[in-house]
mmCIF file with all atom_site columns, C-alpha atoms in Angstrom:
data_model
loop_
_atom_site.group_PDB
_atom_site.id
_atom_site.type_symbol
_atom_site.label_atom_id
_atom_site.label_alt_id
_atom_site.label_comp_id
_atom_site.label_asym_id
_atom_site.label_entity_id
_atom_site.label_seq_id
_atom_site.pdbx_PDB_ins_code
_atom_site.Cartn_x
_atom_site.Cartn_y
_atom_site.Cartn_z
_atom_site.occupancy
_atom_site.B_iso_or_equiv
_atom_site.pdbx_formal_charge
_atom_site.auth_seq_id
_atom_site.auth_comp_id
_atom_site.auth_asym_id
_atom_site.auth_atom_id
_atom_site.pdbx_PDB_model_num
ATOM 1   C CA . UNK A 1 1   ? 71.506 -59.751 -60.510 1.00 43.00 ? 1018 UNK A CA 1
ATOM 2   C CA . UNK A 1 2   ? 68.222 -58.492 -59.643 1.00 48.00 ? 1019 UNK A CA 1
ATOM 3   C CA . UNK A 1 3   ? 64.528 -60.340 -58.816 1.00 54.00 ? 1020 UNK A CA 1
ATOM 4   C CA . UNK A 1 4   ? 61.221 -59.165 -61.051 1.00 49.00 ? 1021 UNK A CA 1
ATOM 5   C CA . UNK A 1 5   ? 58.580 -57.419 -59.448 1.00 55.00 ? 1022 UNK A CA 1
ATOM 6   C CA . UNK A 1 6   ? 54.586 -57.995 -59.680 1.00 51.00 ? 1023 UNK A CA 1
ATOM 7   C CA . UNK A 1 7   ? 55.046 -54.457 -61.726 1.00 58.00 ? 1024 UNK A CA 1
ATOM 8   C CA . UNK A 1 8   ? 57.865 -56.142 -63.778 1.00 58.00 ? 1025 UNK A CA 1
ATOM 9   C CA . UNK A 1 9   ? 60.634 -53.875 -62.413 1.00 62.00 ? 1026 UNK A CA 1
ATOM 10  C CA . UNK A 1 10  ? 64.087 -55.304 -61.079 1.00 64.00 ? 1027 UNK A CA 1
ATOM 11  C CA . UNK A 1 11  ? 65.214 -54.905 -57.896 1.00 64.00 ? 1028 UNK A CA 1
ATOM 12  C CA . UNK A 1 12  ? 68.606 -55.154 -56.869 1.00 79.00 ? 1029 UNK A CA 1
ATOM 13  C CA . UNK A 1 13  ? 69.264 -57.795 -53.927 1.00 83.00 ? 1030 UNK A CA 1
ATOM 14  C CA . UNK A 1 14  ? 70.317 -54.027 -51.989 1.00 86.00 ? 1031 UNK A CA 1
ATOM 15  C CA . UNK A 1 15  ? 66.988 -52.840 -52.155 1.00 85.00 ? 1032 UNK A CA 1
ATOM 16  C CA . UNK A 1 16  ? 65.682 -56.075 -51.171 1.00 85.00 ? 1033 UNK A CA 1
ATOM 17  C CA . UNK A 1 17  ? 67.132 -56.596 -48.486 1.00 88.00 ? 1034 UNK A CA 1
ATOM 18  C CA . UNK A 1 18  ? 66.343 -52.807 -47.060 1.00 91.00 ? 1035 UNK A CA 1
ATOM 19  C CA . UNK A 1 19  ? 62.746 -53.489 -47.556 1.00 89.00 ? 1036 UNK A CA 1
ATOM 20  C CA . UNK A 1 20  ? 62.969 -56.596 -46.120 1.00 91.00 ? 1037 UNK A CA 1
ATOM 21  C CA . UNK A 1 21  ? 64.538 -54.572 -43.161 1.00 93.00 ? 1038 UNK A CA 1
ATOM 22  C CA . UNK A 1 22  ? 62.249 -52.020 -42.956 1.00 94.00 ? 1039 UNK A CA 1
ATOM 23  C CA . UNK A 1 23  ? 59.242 -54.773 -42.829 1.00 94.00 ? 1040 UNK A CA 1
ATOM 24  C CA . UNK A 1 24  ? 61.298 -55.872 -39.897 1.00 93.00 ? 1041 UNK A CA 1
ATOM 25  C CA . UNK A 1 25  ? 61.585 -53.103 -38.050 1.00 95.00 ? 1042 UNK A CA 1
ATOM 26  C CA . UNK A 1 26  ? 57.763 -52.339 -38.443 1.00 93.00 ? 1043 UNK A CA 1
ATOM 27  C CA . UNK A 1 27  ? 57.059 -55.488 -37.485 1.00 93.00 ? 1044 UNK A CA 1
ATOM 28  C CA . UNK A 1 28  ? 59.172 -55.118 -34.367 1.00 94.00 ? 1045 UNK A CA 1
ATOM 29  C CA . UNK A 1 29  ? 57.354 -51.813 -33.532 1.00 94.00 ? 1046 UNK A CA 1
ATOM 30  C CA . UNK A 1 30  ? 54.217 -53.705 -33.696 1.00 93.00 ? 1047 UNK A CA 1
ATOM 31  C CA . UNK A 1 31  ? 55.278 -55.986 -31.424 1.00 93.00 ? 1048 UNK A CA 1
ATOM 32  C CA . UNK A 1 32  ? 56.608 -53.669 -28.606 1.00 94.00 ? 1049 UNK A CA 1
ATOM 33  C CA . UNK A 1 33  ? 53.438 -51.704 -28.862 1.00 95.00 ? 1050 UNK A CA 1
ATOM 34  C CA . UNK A 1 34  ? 51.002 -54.964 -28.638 1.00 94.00 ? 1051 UNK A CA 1
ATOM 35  C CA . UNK A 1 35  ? 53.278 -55.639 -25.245 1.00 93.00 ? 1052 UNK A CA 1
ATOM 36  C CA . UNK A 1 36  ? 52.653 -52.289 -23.778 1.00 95.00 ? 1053 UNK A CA 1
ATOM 37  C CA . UNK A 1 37  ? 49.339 -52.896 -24.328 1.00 93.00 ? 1054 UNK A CA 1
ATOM 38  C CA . UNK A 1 38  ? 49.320 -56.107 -22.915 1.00 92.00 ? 1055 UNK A CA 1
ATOM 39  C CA . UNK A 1 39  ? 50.973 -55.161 -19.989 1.00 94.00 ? 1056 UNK A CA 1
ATOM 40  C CA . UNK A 1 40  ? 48.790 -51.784 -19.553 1.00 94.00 ? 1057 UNK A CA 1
ATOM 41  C CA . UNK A 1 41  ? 45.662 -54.671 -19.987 1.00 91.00 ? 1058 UNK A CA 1
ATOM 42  C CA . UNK A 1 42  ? 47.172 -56.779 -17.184 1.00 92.00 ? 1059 UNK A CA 1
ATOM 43  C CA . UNK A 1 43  ? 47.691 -54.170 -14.948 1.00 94.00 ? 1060 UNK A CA 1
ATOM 44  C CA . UNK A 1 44  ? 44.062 -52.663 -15.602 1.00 93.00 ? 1061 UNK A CA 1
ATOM 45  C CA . UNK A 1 45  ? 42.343 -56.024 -15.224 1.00 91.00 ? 1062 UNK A CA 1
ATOM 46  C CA . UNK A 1 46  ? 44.588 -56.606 -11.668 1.00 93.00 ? 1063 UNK A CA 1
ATOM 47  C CA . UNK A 1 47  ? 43.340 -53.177 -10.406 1.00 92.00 ? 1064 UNK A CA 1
ATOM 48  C CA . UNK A 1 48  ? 39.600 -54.011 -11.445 1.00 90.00 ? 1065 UNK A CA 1
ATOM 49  C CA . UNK A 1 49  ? 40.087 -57.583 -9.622  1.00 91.00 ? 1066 UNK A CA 1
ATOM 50  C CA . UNK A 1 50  ? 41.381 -56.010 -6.176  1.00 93.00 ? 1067 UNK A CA 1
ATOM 51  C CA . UNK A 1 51  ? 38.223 -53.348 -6.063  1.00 92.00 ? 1068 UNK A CA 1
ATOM 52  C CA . UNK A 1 52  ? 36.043 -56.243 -7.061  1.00 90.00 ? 1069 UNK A CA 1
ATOM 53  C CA . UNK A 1 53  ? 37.545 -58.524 -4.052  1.00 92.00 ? 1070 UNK A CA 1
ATOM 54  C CA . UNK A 1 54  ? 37.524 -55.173 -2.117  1.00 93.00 ? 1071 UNK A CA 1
ATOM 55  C CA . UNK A 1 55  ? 33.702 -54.756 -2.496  1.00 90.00 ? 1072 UNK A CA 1
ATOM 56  C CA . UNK A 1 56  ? 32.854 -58.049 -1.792  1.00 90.00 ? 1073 UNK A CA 1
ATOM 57  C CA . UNK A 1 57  ? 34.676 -57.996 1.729   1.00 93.00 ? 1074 UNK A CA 1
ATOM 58  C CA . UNK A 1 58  ? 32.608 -54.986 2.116   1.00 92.00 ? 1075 UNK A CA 1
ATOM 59  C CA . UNK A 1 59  ? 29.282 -57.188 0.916   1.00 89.00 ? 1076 UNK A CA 1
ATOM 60  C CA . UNK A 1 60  ? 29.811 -59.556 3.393   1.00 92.00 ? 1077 UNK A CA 1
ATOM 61  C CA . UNK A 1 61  ? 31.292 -56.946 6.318   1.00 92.00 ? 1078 UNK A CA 1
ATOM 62  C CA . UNK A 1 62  ? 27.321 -55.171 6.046   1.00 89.00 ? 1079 UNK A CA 1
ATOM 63  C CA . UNK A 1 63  ? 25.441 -58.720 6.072   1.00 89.00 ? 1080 UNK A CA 1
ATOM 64  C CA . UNK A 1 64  ? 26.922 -59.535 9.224   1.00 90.00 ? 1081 UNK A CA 1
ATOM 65  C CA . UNK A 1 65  ? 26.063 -56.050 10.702  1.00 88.00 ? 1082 UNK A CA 1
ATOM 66  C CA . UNK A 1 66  ? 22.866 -56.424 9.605   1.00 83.00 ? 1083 UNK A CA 1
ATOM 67  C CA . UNK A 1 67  ? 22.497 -59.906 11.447  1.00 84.00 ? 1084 UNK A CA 1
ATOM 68  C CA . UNK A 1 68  ? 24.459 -58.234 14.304  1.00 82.00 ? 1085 UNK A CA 1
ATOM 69  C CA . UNK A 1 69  ? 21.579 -55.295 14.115  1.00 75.00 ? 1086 UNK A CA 1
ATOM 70  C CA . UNK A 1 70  ? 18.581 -57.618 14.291  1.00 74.00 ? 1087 UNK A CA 1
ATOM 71  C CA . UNK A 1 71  ? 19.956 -58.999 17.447  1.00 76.00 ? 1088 UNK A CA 1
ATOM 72  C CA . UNK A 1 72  ? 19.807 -55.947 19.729  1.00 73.00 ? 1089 UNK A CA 1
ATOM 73  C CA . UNK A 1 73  ? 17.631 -53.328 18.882  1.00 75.00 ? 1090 UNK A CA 1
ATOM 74  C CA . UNK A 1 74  ? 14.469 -53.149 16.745  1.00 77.00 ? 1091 UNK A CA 1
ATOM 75  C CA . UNK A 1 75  ? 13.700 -49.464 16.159  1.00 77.00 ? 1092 UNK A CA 1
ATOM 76  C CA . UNK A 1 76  ? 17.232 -48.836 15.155  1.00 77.00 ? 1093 UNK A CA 1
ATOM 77  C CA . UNK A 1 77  ? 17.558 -51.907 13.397  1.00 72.00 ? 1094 UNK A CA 1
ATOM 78  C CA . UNK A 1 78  ? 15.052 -50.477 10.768  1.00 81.00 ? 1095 UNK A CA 1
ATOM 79  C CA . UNK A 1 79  ? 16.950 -47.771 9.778   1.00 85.00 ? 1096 UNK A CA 1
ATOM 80  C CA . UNK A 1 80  ? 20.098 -49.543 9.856   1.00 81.00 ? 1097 UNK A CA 1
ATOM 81  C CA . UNK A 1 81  ? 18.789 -52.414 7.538   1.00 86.00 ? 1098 UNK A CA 1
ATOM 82  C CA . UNK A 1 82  ? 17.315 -49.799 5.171   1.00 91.00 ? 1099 UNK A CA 1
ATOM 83  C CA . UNK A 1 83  ? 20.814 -47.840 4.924   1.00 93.00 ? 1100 UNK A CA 1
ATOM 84  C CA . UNK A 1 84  ? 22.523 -51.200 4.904   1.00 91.00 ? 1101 UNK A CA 1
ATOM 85  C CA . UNK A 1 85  ? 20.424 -52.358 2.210   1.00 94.00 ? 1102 UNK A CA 1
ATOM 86  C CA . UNK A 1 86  ? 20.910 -48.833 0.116   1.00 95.00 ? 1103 UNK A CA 1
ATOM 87  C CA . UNK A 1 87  ? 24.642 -49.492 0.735   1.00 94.00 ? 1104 UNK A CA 1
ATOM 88  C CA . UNK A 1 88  ? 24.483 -53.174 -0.010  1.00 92.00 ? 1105 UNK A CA 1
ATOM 89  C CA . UNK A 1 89  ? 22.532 -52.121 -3.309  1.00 95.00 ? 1106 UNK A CA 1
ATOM 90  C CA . UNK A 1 90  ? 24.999 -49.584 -4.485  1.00 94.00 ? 1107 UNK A CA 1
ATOM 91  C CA . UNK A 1 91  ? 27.932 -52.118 -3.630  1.00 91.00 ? 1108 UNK A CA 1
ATOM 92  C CA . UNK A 1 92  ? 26.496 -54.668 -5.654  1.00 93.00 ? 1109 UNK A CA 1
ATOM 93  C CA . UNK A 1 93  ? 25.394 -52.756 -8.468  1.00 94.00 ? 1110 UNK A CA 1
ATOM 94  C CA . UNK A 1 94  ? 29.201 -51.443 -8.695  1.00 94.00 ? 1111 UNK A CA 1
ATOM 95  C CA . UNK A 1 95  ? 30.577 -54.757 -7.978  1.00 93.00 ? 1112 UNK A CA 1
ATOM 96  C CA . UNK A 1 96  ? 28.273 -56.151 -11.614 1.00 93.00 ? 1113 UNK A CA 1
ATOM 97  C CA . UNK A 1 97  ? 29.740 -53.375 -13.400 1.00 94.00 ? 1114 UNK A CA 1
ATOM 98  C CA . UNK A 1 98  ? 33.622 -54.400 -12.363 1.00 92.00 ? 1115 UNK A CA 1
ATOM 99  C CA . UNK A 1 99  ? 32.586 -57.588 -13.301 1.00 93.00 ? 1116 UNK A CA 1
ATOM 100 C CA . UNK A 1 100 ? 31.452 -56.616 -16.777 1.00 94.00 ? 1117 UNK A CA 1
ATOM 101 C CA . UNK A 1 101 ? 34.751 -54.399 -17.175 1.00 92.00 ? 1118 UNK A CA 1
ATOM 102 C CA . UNK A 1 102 ? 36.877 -57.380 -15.897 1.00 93.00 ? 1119 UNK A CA 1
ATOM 103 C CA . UNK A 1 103 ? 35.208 -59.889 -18.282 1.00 94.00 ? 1120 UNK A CA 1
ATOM 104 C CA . UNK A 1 104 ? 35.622 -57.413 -21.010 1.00 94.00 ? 1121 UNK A CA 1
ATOM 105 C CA . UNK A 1 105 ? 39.581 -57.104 -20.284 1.00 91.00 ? 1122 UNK A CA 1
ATOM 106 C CA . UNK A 1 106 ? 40.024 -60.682 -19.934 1.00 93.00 ? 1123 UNK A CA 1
ATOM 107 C CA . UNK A 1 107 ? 38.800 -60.707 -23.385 1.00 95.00 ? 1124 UNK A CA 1
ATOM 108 C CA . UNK A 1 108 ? 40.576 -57.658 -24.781 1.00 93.00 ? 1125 UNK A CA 1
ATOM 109 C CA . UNK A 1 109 ? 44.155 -59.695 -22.993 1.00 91.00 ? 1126 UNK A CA 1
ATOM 110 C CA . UNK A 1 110 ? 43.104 -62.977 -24.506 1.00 93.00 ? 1127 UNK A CA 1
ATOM 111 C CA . UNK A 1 111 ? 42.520 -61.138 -28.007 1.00 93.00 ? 1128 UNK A CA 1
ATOM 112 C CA . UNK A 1 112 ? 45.839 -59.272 -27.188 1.00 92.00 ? 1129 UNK A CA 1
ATOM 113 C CA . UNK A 1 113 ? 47.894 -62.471 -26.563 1.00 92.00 ? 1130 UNK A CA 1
ATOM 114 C CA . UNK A 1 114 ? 46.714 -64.422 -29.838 1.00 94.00 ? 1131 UNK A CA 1
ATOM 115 C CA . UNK A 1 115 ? 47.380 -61.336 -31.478 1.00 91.00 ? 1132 UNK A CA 1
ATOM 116 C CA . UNK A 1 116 ? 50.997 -61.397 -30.012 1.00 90.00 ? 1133 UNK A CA 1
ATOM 117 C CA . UNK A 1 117 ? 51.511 -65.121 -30.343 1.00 92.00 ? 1134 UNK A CA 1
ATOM 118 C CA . UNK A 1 118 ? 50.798 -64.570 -34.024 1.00 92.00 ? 1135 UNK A CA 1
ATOM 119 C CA . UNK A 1 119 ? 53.101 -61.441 -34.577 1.00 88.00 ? 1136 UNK A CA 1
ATOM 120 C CA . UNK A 1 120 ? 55.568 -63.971 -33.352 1.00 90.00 ? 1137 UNK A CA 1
ATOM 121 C CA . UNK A 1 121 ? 55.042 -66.608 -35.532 1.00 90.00 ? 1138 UNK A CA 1
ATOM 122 C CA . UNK A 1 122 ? 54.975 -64.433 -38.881 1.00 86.00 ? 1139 UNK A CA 1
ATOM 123 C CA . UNK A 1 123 ? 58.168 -63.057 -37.165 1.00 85.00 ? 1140 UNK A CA 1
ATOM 124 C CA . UNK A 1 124 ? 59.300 -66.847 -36.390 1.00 86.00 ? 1141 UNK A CA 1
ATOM 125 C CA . UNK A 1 125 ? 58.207 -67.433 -39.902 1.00 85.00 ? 1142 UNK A CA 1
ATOM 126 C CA . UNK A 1 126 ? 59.878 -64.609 -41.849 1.00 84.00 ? 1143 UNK A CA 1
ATOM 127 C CA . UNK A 1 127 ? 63.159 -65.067 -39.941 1.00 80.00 ? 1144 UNK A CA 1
ATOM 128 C CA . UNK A 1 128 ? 63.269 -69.082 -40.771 1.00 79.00 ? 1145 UNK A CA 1
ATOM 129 C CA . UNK A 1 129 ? 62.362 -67.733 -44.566 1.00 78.00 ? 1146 UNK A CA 1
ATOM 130 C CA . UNK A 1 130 ? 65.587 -65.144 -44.330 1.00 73.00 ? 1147 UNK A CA 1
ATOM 131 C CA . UNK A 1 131 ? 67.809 -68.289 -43.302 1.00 71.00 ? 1148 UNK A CA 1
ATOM 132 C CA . UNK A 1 132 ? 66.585 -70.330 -46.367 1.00 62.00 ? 1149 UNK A CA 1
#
């Protein structure tokens, strides 16, 4: 026995069931893929974290040379605050923009994860439907 269509043709329960199978499959697919990305997201944000953490040690390594400066000698102490302060303004200015690229792929892995969690439930879903 077969099952109407919305365009009023039978299927057989065969056919069915290897549509139903290929759904799965590209479902599946889907899936793997959205965890590669996921992972590859992870990874990226980790990396962008370290550098940020990295720059800031540097941040706070030039303040206290600069404080260290002050205390000996003034004529050098000019130049040396003026590079440090270049440096310092390059370090923070690269710092903001790690900051802006780790907010954006904490976002892009929080979009990534609901996306997953609900590829899992229509997956949950079609599976508990299959049983029925």
């Amino acid at each position: 026995m077969g099952t109407l269509s919305a365009g009023g043709r039978f299927f057989k329960n065969e056919e069915l069931d290897i549509i139903e199978q290929q759904r799965l499959q590209a479902l599946l697919e889907i899936t793997d893929q959205h965890d590669k990305e996921v992972t590859q997201l992870k990874s990226r944000l980790e990396a962008a974290e370290q550098k940020a953490e990295k720059l800031n040690k540097q941040v706070k390594s030039a303040d206290n040379e600069l404080k260290t400066l002050r205390a000996s000698n003034p004529d050098r102490m000019k130049k040396q605050i003026k590079r440090l302060q270049e440096q310092n303004r390059t370090l923070t200015t690269e710092n903001g923009t790690l900051k802006t690229k780790q907010k954006q792929l904490t976002q892009q892995l929080g979009a990534s994860k609901q996306e997953l969690e609900q590829l899992q439930a229509e997956k949950a879903e079609q599976e508990g439907s299959e049983e029925s």
